[in-house]
mmCIF file of C-alpha atoms and ligand atoms in Angstrom:
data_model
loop_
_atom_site.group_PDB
_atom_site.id
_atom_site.type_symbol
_atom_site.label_atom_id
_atom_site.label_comp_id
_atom_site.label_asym_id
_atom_site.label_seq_id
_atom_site.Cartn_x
_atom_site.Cartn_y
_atom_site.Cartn_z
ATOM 1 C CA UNK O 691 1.054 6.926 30.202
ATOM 2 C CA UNK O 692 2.106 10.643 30.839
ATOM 3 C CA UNK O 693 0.951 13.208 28.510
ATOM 4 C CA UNK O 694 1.683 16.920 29.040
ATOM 5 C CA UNK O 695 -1.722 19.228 29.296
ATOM 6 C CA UNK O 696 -2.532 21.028 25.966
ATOM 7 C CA UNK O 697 -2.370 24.744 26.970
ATOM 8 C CA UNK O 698 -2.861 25.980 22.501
ATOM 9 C CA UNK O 699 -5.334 25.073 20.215
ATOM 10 C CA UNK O 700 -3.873 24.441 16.882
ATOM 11 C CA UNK O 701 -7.536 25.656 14.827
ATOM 12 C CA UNK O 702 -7.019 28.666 16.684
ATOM 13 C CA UNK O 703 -2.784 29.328 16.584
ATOM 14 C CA UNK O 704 -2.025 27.317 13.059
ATOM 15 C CA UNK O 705 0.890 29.571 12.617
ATOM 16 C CA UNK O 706 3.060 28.276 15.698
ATOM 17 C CA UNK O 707 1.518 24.775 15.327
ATOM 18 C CA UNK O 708 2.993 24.896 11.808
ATOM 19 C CA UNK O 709 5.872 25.694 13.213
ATOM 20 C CA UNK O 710 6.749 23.577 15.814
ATOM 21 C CA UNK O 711 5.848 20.588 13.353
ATOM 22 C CA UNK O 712 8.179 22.450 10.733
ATOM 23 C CA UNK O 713 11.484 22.813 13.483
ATOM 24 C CA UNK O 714 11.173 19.079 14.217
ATOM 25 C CA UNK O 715 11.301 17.833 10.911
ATOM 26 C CA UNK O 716 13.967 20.164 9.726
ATOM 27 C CA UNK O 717 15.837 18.302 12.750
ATOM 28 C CA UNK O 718 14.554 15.221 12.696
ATOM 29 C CA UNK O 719 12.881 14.115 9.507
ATOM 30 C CA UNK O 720 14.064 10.704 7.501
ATOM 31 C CA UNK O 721 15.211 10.695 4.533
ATOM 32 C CA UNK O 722 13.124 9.197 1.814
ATOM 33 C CA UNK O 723 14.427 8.970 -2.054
ATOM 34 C CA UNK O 724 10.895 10.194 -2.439
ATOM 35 C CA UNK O 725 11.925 13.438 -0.014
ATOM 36 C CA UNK O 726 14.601 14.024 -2.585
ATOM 37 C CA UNK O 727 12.610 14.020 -6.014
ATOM 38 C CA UNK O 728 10.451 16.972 -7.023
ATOM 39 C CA UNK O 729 9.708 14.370 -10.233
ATOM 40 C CA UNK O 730 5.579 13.851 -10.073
ATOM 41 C CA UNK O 731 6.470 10.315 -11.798
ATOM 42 C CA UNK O 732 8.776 9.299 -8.951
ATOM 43 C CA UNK O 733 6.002 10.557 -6.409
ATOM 44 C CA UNK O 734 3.132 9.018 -7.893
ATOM 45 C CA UNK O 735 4.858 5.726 -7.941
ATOM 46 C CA UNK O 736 5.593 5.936 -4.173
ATOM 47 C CA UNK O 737 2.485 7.264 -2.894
ATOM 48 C CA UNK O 738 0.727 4.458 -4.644
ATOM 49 C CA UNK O 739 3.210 1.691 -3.421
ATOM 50 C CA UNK O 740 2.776 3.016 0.341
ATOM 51 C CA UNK O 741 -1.232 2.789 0.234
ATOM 52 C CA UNK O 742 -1.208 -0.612 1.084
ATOM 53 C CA UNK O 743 2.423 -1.442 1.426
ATOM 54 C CA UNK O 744 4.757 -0.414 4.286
ATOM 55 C CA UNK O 745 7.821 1.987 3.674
ATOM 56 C CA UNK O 746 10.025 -1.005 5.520
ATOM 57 C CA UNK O 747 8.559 -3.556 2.598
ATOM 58 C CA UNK O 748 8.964 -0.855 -0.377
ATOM 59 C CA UNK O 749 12.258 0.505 -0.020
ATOM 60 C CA UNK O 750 14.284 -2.510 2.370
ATOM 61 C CA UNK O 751 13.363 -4.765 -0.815
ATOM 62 C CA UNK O 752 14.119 -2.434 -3.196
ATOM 63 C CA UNK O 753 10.923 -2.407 -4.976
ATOM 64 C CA UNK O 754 10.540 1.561 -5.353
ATOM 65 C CA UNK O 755 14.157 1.994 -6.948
ATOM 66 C CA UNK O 756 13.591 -1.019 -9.115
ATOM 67 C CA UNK O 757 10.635 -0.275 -10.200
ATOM 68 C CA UNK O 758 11.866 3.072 -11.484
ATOM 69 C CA UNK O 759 14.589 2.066 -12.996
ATOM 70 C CA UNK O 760 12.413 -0.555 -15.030
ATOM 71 C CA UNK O 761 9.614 2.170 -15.585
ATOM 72 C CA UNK O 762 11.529 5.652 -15.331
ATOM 73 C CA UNK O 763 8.409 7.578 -16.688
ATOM 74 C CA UNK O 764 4.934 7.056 -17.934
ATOM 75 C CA UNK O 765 5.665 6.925 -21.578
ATOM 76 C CA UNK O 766 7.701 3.536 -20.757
ATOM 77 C CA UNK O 767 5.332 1.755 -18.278
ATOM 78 C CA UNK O 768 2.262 3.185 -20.518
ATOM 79 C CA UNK O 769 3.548 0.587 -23.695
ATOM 80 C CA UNK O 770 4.645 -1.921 -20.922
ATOM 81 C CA UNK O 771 3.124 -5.707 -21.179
ATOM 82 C CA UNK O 772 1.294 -7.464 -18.280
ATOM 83 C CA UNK O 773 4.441 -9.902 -17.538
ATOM 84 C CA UNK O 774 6.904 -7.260 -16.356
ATOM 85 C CA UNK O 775 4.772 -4.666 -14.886
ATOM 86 C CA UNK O 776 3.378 -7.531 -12.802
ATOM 87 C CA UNK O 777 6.690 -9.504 -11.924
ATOM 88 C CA UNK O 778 8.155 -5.646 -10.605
ATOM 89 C CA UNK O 779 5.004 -5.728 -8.143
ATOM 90 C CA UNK O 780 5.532 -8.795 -6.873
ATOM 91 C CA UNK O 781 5.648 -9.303 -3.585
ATOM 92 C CA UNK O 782 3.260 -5.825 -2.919
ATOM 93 C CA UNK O 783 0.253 -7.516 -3.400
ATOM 94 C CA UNK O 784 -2.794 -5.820 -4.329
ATOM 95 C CA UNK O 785 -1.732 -6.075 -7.813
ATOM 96 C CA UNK O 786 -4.298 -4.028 -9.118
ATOM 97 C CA UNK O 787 -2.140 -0.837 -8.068
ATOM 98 C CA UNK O 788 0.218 -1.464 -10.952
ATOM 99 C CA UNK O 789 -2.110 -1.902 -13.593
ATOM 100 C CA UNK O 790 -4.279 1.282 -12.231
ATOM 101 C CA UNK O 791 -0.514 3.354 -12.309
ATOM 102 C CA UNK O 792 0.028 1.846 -15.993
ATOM 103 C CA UNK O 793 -3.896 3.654 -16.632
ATOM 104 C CA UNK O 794 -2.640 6.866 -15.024
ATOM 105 C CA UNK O 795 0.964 6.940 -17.466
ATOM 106 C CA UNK O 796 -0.897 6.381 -20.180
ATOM 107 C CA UNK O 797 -3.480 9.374 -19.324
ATOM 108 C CA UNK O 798 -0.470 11.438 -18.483
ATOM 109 C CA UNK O 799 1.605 10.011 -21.829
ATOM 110 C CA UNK O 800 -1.406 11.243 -24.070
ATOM 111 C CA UNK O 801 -1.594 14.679 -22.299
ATOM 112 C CA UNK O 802 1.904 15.431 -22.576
ATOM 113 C CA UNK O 803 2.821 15.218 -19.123
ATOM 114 C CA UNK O 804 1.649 15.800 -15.291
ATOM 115 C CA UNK O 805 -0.675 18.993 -14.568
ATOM 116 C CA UNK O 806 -0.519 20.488 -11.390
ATOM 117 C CA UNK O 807 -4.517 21.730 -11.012
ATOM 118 C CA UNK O 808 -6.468 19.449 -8.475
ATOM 119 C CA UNK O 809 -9.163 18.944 -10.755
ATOM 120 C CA UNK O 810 -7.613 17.868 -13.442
ATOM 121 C CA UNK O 811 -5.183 15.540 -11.150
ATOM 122 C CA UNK O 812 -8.538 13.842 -9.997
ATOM 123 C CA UNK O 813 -9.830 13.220 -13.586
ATOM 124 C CA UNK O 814 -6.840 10.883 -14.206
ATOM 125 C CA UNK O 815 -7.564 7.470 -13.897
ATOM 126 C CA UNK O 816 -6.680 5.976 -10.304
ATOM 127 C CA UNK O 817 -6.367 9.454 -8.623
ATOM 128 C CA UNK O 818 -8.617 10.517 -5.954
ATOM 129 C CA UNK O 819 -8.443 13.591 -3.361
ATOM 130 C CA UNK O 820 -5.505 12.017 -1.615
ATOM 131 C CA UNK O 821 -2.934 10.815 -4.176
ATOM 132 C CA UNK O 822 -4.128 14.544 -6.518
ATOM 133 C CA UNK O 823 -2.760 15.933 -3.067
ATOM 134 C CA UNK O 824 0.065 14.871 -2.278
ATOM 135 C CA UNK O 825 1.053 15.230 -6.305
ATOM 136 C CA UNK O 826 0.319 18.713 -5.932
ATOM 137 C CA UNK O 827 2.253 19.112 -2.233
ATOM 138 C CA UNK O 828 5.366 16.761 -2.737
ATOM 139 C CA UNK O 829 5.880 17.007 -6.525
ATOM 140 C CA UNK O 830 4.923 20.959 -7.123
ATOM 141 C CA UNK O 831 5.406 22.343 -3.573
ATOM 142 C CA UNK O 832 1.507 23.870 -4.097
ATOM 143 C CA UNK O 833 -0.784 24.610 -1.209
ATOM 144 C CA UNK O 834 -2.582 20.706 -0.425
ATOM 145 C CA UNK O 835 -3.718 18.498 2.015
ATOM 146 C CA UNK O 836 -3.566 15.199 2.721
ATOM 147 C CA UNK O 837 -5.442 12.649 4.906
ATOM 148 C CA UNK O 838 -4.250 9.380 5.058
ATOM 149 C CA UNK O 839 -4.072 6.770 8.127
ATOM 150 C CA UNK O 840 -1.248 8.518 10.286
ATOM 151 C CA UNK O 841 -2.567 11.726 9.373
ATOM 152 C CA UNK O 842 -6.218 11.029 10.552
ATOM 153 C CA UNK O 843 -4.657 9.567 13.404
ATOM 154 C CA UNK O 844 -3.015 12.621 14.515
ATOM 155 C CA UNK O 845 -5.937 15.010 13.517
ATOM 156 C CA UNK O 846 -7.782 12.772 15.364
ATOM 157 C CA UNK O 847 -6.253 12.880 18.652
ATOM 158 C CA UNK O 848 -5.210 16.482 18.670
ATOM 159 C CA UNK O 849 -8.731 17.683 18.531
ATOM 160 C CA UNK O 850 -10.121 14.827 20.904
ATOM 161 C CA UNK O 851 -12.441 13.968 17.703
ATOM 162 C CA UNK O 852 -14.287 10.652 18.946
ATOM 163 C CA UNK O 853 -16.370 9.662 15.713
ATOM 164 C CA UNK O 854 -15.087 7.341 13.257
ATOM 165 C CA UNK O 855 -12.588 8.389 11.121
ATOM 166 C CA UNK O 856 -13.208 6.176 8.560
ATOM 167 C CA UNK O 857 -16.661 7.189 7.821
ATOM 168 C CA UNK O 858 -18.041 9.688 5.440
ATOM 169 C CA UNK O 859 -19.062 11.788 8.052
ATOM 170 C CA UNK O 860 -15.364 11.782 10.063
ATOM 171 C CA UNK O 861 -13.466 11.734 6.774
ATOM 172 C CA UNK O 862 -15.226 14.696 5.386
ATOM 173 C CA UNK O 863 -14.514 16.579 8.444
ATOM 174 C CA UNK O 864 -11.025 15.675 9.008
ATOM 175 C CA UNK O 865 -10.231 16.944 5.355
ATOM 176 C CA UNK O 866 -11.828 20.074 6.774
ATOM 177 C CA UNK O 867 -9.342 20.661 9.468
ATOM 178 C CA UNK O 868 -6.521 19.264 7.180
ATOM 179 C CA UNK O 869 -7.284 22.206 4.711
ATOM 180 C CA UNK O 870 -7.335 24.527 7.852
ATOM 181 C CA UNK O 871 -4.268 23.744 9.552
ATOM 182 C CA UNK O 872 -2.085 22.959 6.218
ATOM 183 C CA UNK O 873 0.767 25.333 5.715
ATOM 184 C CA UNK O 874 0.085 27.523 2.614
ATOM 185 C CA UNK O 875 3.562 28.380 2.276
ATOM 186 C CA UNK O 876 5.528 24.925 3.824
ATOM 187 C CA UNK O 877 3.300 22.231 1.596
ATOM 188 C CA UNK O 878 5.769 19.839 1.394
ATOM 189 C CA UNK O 879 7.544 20.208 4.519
ATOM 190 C CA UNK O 880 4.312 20.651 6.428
ATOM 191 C CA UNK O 881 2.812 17.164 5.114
ATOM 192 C CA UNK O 882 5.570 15.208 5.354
ATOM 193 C CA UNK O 883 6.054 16.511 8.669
ATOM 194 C CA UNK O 884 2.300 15.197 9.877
ATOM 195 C CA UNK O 885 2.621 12.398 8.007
ATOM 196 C CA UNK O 886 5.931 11.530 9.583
ATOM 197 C CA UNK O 887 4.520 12.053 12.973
ATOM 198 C CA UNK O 888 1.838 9.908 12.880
ATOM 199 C CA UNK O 889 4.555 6.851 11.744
ATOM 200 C CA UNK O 890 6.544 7.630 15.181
ATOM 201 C CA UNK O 891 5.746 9.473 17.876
ATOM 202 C CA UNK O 892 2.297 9.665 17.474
ATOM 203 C CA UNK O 893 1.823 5.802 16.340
ATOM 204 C CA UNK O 894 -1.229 3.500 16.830
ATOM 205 C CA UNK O 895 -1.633 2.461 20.201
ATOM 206 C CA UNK O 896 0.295 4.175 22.758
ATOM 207 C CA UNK O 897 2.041 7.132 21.805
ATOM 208 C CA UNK O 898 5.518 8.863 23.015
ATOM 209 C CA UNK O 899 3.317 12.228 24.168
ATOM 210 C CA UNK O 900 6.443 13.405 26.001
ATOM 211 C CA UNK O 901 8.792 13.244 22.896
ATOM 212 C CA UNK O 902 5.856 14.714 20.604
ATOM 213 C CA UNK O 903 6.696 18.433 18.735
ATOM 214 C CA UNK O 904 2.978 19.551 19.201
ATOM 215 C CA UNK O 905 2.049 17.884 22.905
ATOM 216 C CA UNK O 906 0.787 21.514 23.778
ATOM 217 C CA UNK O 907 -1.455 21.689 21.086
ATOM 218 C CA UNK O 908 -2.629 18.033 21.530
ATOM 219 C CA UNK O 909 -6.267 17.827 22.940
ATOM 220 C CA UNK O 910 -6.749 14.181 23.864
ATOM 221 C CA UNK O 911 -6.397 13.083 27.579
ATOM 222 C CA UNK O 912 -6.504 9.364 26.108
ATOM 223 C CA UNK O 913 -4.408 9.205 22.729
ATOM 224 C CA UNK O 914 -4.425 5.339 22.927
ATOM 225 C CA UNK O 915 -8.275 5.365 22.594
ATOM 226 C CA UNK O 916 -7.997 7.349 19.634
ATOM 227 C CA UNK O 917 -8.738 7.145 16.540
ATOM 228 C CA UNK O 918 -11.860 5.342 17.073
ATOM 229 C CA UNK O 919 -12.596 3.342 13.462
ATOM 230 C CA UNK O 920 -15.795 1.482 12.068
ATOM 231 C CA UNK O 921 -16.050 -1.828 13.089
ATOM 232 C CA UNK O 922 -14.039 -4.197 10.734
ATOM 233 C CA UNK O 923 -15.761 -7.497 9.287
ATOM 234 C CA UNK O 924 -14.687 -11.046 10.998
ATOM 235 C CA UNK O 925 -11.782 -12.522 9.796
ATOM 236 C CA UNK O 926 -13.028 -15.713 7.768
ATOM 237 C CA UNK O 927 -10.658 -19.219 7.806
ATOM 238 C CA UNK O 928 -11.123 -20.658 4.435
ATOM 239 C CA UNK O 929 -8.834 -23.548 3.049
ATOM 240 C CA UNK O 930 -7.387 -24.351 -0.326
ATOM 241 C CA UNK O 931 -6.689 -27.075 -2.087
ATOM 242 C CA UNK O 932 -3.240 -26.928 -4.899
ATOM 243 C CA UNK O 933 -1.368 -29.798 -6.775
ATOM 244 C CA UNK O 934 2.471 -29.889 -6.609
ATOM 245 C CA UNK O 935 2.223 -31.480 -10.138
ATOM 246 C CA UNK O 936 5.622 -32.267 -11.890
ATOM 247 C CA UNK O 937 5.620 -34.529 -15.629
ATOM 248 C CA UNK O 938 8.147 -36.545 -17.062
ATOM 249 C CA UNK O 939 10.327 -33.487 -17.855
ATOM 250 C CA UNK O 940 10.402 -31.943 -14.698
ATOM 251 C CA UNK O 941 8.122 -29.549 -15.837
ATOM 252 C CA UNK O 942 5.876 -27.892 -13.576
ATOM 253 C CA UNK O 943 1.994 -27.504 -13.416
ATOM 254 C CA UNK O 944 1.095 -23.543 -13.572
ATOM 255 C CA UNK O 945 -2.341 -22.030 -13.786
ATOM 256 C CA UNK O 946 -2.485 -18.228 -14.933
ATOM 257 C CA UNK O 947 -5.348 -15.962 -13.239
ATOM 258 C CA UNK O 948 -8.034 -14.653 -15.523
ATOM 259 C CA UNK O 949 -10.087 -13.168 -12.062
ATOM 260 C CA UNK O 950 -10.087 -9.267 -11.908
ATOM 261 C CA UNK O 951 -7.990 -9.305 -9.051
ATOM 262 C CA UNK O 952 -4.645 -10.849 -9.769
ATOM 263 C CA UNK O 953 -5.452 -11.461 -13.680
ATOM 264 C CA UNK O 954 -2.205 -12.668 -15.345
ATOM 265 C CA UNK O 955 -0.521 -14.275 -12.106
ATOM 266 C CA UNK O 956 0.334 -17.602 -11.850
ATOM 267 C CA UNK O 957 0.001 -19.696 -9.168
ATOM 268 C CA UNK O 958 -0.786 -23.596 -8.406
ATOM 269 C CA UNK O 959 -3.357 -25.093 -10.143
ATOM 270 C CA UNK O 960 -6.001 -24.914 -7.646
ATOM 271 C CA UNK O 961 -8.766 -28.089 -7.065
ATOM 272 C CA UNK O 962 -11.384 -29.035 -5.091
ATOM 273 C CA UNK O 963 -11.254 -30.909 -1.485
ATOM 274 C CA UNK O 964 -12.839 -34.083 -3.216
ATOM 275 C CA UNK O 965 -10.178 -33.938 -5.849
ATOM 276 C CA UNK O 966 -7.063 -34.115 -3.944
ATOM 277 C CA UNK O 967 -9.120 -36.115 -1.054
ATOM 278 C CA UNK O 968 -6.573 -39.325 -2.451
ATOM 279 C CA UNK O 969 -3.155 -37.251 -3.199
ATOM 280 C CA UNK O 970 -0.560 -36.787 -0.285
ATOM 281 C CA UNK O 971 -0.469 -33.845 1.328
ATOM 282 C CA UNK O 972 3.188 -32.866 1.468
ATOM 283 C CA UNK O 973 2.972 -28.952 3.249
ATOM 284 C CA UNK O 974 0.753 -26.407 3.629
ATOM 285 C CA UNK O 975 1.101 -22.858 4.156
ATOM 286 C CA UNK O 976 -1.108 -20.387 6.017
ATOM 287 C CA UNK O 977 -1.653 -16.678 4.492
ATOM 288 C CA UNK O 978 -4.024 -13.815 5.168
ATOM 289 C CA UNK O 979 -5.454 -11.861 2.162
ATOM 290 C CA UNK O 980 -8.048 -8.756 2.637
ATOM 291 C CA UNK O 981 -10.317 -10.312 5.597
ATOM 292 C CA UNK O 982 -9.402 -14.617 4.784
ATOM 293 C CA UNK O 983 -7.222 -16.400 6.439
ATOM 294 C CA UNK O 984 -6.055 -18.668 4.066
ATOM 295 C CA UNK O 985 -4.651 -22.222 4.679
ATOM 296 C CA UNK O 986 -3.397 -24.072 1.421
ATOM 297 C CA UNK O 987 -2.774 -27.485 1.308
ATOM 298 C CA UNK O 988 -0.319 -28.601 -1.185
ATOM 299 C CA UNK O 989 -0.998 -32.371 -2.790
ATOM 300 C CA UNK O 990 1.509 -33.722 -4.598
ATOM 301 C CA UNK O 991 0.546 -35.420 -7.871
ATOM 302 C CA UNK O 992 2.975 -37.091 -10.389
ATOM 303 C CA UNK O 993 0.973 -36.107 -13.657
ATOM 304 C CA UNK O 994 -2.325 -34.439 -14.679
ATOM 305 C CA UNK O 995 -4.150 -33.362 -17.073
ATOM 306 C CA UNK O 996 -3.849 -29.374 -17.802
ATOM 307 C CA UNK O 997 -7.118 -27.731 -17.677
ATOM 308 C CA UNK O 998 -8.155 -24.233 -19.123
ATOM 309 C CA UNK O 999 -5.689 -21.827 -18.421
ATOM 310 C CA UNK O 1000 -2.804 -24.259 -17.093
ATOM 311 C CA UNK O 1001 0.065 -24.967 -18.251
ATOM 312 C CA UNK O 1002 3.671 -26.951 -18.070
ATOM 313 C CA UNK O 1003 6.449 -24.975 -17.070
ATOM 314 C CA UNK O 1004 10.236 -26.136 -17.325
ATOM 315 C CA UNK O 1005 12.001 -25.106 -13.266
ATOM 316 C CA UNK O 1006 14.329 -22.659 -14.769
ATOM 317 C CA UNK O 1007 10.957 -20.438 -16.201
ATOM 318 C CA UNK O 1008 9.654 -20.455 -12.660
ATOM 319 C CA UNK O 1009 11.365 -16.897 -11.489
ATOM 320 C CA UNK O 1010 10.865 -14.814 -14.397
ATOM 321 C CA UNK O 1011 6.909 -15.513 -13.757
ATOM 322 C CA UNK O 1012 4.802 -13.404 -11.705
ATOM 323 C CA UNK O 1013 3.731 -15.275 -8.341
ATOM 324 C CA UNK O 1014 1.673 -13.771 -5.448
ATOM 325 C CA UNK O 1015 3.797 -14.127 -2.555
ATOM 326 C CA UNK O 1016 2.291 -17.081 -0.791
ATOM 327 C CA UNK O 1017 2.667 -18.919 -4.052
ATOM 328 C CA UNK O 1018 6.124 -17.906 -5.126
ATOM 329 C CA UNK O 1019 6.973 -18.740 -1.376
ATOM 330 C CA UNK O 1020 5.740 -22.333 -1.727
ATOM 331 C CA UNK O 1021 7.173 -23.359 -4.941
ATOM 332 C CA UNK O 1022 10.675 -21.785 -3.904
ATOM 333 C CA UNK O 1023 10.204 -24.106 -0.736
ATOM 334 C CA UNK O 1024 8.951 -26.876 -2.782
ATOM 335 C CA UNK O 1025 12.021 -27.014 -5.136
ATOM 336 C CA UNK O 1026 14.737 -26.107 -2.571
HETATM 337 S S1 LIG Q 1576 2.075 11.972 20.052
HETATM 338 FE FE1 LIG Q 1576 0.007 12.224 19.216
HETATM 339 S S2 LIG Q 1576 -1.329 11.955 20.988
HETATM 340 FE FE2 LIG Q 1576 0.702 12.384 21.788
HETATM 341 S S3 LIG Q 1576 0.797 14.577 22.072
HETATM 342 FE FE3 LIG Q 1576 1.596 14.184 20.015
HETATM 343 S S4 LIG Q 1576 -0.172 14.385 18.659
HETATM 344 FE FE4 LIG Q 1576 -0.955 14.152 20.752
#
C-alpha cells in the first residue's frame, strides 16, 4: 500500500490541518438529512440510531425519517406507549436505545426544552460525553468534540498511537487530542468532516492514503495495523428451540418479552431441546446477537397450551407487533 510521508504534525499546525479537513468536505461531504437540521431533536435521534446501527440501515430503510415523523419532538415520544415506540425501532436492534431516547424527551419535555451547556447535556438520562457533544457541535454549532469509532480510528493513525483505543487509558487520551485539534470556530463542519473521513478514505483495514485530505499530517507508516483494540470475547454458538404453533383459528402462538433487554417484543414461544425433541423441525435460521451466534430451530406444533406471557394471535395482527428481526424474518417466511 502507498502512503505519502507525513512532512506536518497536526498537534503542532491545527490551523492548516483544520483546514485541509474543512476544503474537502466543503467539496466533498454527503449529504445527510441530519447535515441539514440545526433541530437538537432531529440530532439526538440520529446520533443515537447510528451508535449501533449503520447510516446504510438507518436512512436506505427509512427508519430516521419515519421515526420523526411518528415522534417529531420529545413532548410526543415522551407520552408515547411501548407498542409504537418499539414497532418504529424495529429492525435496529438494541432496543433499549428507544426506550433510553423516550427517558431523554421526557427529561427534556419537563425542562422545557434542549440546553446547550455540556454539563447539563450529560445529566440527561442516556447522554454521555459523546452524544452531549455532538448535541452541542451539530445542533448549536458550539465549540465540541467527539470520539467515536471512525474518529478514534483516524486520531489513531495520524499520531501513530499504538495502545488500545478502547481502553480507559487510550480513550481518555484520544479525547485529549480531540479537544486539541477541534476547530473552535468550524464545530460542525470540523466533526463531520473527521467523522466522515474515518467512514471513507480512512476506513478499517486498508485505507486510500493517496486520496486522503490530511496524508501530510498522517503519522502512521502502517495505517492497516491501526487502531489496535482490546481483545474481543469468543464468539459463543448457542441453539434455540421455538414452536411454529397455529390453533383451530389460524391463530398464532406469540410470547411477549418481560427480560430487560427486549421487554415488550414478541417473538416465538421459546422451549427447551427435550420439549420439541418429538415435533418436526420445519427451518431454522441462524443469527448473531452481541457475542452468540444463534441457531433457532423452528418445530412445528398443531396446538399448545399458552404459558405465562403467551398468547394467540389472529395472522392479520402479526405486522402491527413488534418482532426482533430474526423473528419477524421467520414468521414472514413461515406464512409466505
Ligand atoms: S486515510 Fe487515514 S491512514 Fe491514510 S493518510 Fe489519511 S488519516 Fe492517515
Amino acid at each position: 500500500m502507498l502512503k505519502p510521508r507525513a512532512t506536518r504534525d497536526p498537534l503542532h499546525e491545527p490551523l492548516p490541518f483544520r483546514d485541509a479537513l474543512a476544503v474537502w468536505f466543503g467539496q466533498n461531504g454527503r449529504d445527510y438529512p441530519w447535515r441539514r437540521t440545526t433541530d437538537p431533536w432531529a440530532v439526538l435521534v440520529s446520533e443515537v440510531m447510528l451508535q449501533q446501527t449503520q447510516i446504510a440501515t438507518v436512512l436506505g430503510r427509512g427508519y430516521y425519517t419515519r421515526f420523526l415523523s411518528l415522534f417529531p419532538d420529545p413532548a410526543t415520544l415522551a407520552v408515547a406507549e411501548d407498542e409504537p415506540l418499539l414497532k418504529a425501532w424495529e429492525g435496529l436492534g438494541y432496543y433499549r436505545r428507544a426506550r433510553m431516547l423516550r427517558e431523554t424527551a421526557r427529561a427534556v419535555t419537563a425542562a422545557g426544552g434542549f440546553p446547550d451547556s455540556l454539563d447539563t447535556l450529560q445529566k440527561l438520562p442516556g447522554i454521555g460525553r459523546y452524544t452531549a457533544n455532538a448535541l452541542r457541535a451539530f445542533a448549536h454549532d458550539r465549540p465540541a468534540a467527539v470520539v467515536d469509532g471512525n474518529v478514534a480510528r483516524v486520531l489513531a493513525r495520524l499520531l501513530d498511537y499504538h495502545h488500545a483505543v478502547d481502553s480507559p487509558s487510550g480513550l481518555k487520551h484520544l479525547w485529549e487530542v480531540a479537544e486539541r485539534l477541534a476547530d473552535p470556530h468550524r464545530p460542525r463542519i470540523y466533526n463531520s468532516a473527521i467523522m466522515e473521513l474515518g467512514q471513507t478514505f480512512c476506513r478499517p483495514g486498508v485505507p486510500d492514503c493517496l486520496a486522503c485530505p490530511v496524508s501530510a499530517f498522517c503519522k502512521t507508516p502502517e495505517p492497516s495495523a491501526l487502531p489496535v483494540k482490546t481483545a474481543k470475547p469468543k464468539t459463543e454458538r448457542i441453539h434455540t428451540h421455538v414452536l411454529w404453533a397455529r390453533d383451530r383459528m389460524g391463530r398464532i402462538l406469540l410470547h411477549q418479552e418481560q427480560g430487560k433487554r427486549r421487554q415488550g417484543l414478541w417473538k416465538l414461544p421459546e422451549r427447551t431441546p427435550e420439549e420439541t425433541a418429538d415435533l418436526p423441525e420445519i427451518a431454522t435460521r441462524t443469527y448473531g446477537i452481541t457475542r452468540f451466534h444463534v441457531t433457532m430451530h423452528i418445530h412445528e406444533c398443531a396446538d399448545a397450551p399458552a404459558r405465562e406471557g403467551e398468547s394467540w394471535h389472529p395472522e392479520e395482527a402479526i405486522a402491527t407487533l413488534a418482532m426482533p428481526s430474526p423473528y419477524r424474518k421467520a414468521v414472514e417466511a413461515l406464512l409466505a
